[in-house]
Amino acid sequence: MRGRCVSILLVAYSLLSGHVLARQHGHDFFPLQSLEQQLQHEADSDELRSAAEESASSLCEHHRWQNARKAQICQ
């Protein structure tokens, strides 16, 4: 019985300690973005990702073209 009480107290303490410590100094709270800001951020990220993939594809294609050209010259 005593072990069960100690276990319950430890679980309660561990659950509440983060909440109590977060209210003390040293912890920063960051405001959440609005839904519109979040959607705009995701759209910007998708646009940047798309541009990076296009650029990588173009560079890879150019690299293959150069290697094919070198192979033709060496033959």
PDB file of C-alpha atoms in Angstrom:
ATOM      1  CA  MET A   1       0.000   0.000   0.000  1.00  0.00           C
ATOM      2  CA  ARG A   2       2.794   2.368   0.918  1.00  0.00           C
ATOM      3  CA  GLY A   3       4.579   1.623  -2.377  1.00  0.00           C
ATOM      4  CA  ARG A   4       1.427   2.412  -4.324  1.00  0.00           C
ATOM      5  CA  CYS A   5       1.059   5.789  -2.564  1.00  0.00           C
ATOM      6  CA  VAL A   6       4.688   6.630  -3.277  1.00  0.00           C
ATOM      7  CA  SER A   7       4.202   5.666  -6.925  1.00  0.00           C
ATOM      8  CA  ILE A   8       1.102   7.854  -7.224  1.00  0.00           C
ATOM      9  CA  LEU A   9       2.912  10.777  -5.610  1.00  0.00           C
ATOM     10  CA  LEU A  10       5.887  10.371  -7.955  1.00  0.00           C
ATOM     11  CA  VAL A  11       3.645  10.229 -11.019  1.00  0.00           C
ATOM     12  CA  ALA A  12       1.690  13.290  -9.865  1.00  0.00           C
ATOM     13  CA  TYR A  13       4.908  15.167  -9.136  1.00  0.00           C
ATOM     14  CA  SER A  14       6.405  14.307 -12.521  1.00  0.00           C
ATOM     15  CA  LEU A  15       3.241  15.401 -14.328  1.00  0.00           C
ATOM     16  CA  LEU A  16       2.969  18.699 -12.473  1.00  0.00           C
ATOM     17  CA  SER A  17       6.657  19.616 -12.185  1.00  0.00           C
ATOM     18  CA  GLY A  18       6.955  20.633 -15.824  1.00  0.00           C
ATOM     19  CA  HIS A  19       3.989  22.952 -15.488  1.00  0.00           C
ATOM     20  CA  VAL A  20       5.316  24.519 -12.290  1.00  0.00           C
ATOM     21  CA  LEU A  21       8.857  24.931 -13.629  1.00  0.00           C
ATOM     22  CA  ALA A  22       7.602  26.458 -16.867  1.00  0.00           C
ATOM     23  CA  ARG A  23       6.114  29.351 -14.923  1.00  0.00           C
ATOM     24  CA  GLN A  24       9.475  30.145 -13.318  1.00  0.00           C
ATOM     25  CA  HIS A  25      12.301  32.081 -14.938  1.00  0.00           C
ATOM     26  CA  GLY A  26      14.333  30.536 -17.692  1.00  0.00           C
ATOM     27  CA  HIS A  27      11.452  29.352 -19.838  1.00  0.00           C
ATOM     28  CA  ASP A  28      10.238  31.358 -22.815  1.00  0.00           C
ATOM     29  CA  PHE A  29       6.765  31.125 -24.223  1.00  0.00           C
ATOM     30  CA  PHE A  30       6.314  31.669 -27.926  1.00  0.00           C
ATOM     31  CA  PRO A  31       2.987  32.814 -29.319  1.00  0.00           C
ATOM     32  CA  LEU A  32       1.294  30.449 -31.728  1.00  0.00           C
ATOM     33  CA  GLN A  33       0.864  31.537 -35.312  1.00  0.00           C
ATOM     34  CA  SER A  34      -2.581  32.246 -36.616  1.00  0.00           C
ATOM     35  CA  LEU A  35      -4.004  29.825 -39.141  1.00  0.00           C
ATOM     36  CA  GLU A  36      -3.435  32.324 -41.962  1.00  0.00           C
ATOM     37  CA  GLN A  37       0.232  32.787 -41.006  1.00  0.00           C
ATOM     38  CA  GLN A  38       0.720  29.021 -40.759  1.00  0.00           C
ATOM     39  CA  LEU A  39      -0.816  28.440 -44.203  1.00  0.00           C
ATOM     40  CA  GLN A  40       1.294  31.236 -45.711  1.00  0.00           C
ATOM     41  CA  HIS A  41       4.444  29.736 -44.171  1.00  0.00           C
ATOM     42  CA  GLU A  42       3.595  26.293 -45.553  1.00  0.00           C
ATOM     43  CA  ALA A  43       2.903  27.772 -49.006  1.00  0.00           C
ATOM     44  CA  ASP A  44       6.238  29.596 -48.946  1.00  0.00           C
ATOM     45  CA  SER A  45       7.987  26.408 -47.853  1.00  0.00           C
ATOM     46  CA  ASP A  46       6.329  24.426 -50.650  1.00  0.00           C
ATOM     47  CA  GLU A  47       7.368  27.079 -53.177  1.00  0.00           C
ATOM     48  CA  LEU A  48      10.979  27.036 -51.956  1.00  0.00           C
ATOM     49  CA  ARG A  49      11.036  23.227 -51.948  1.00  0.00           C
ATOM     50  CA  SER A  50       9.689  23.156 -55.499  1.00  0.00           C
ATOM     51  CA  ALA A  51      12.297  25.668 -56.684  1.00  0.00           C
ATOM     52  CA  ALA A  52      15.092  23.683 -55.002  1.00  0.00           C
ATOM     53  CA  GLU A  53      13.917  20.423 -56.579  1.00  0.00           C
ATOM     54  CA  GLU A  54      13.769  22.084 -60.009  1.00  0.00           C
ATOM     55  CA  SER A  55      17.259  23.485 -59.581  1.00  0.00           C
ATOM     56  CA  ALA A  56      18.617  20.116 -58.433  1.00  0.00           C
ATOM     57  CA  SER A  57      16.962  18.369 -61.370  1.00  0.00           C
ATOM     58  CA  SER A  58      18.425  20.895 -63.804  1.00  0.00           C
ATOM     59  CA  LEU A  59      21.896  20.518 -62.294  1.00  0.00           C
ATOM     60  CA  CYS A  60      21.659  16.719 -62.413  1.00  0.00           C
ATOM     61  CA  GLU A  61      20.560  16.846 -66.059  1.00  0.00           C
ATOM     62  CA  HIS A  62      23.447  19.184 -66.913  1.00  0.00           C
ATOM     63  CA  HIS A  63      25.892  16.833 -65.136  1.00  0.00           C
ATOM     64  CA  ARG A  64      24.605  13.847 -67.126  1.00  0.00           C
ATOM     65  CA  TRP A  65      24.901  15.854 -70.352  1.00  0.00           C
ATOM     66  CA  GLN A  66      28.523  16.753 -69.542  1.00  0.00           C
ATOM     67  CA  ASN A  67      29.400  13.137 -68.742  1.00  0.00           C
ATOM     68  CA  ALA A  68      27.789  11.948 -71.989  1.00  0.00           C
ATOM     69  CA  ARG A  69      29.706  14.604 -73.914  1.00  0.00           C
ATOM     70  CA  LYS A  70      33.006  13.558 -72.297  1.00  0.00           C
ATOM     71  CA  ALA A  71      32.325   9.934 -73.210  1.00  0.00           C
ATOM     72  CA  GLN A  72      31.734  10.899 -76.864  1.00  0.00           C
ATOM     73  CA  ILE A  73      34.939  12.946 -77.024  1.00  0.00           C
ATOM     74  CA  CYS A  74      37.069  10.179 -75.487  1.00  0.00           C
ATOM     75  CA  GLN A  75      35.896   7.530 -77.959  1.00  0.00           C
TER      76      GLN A  75
END
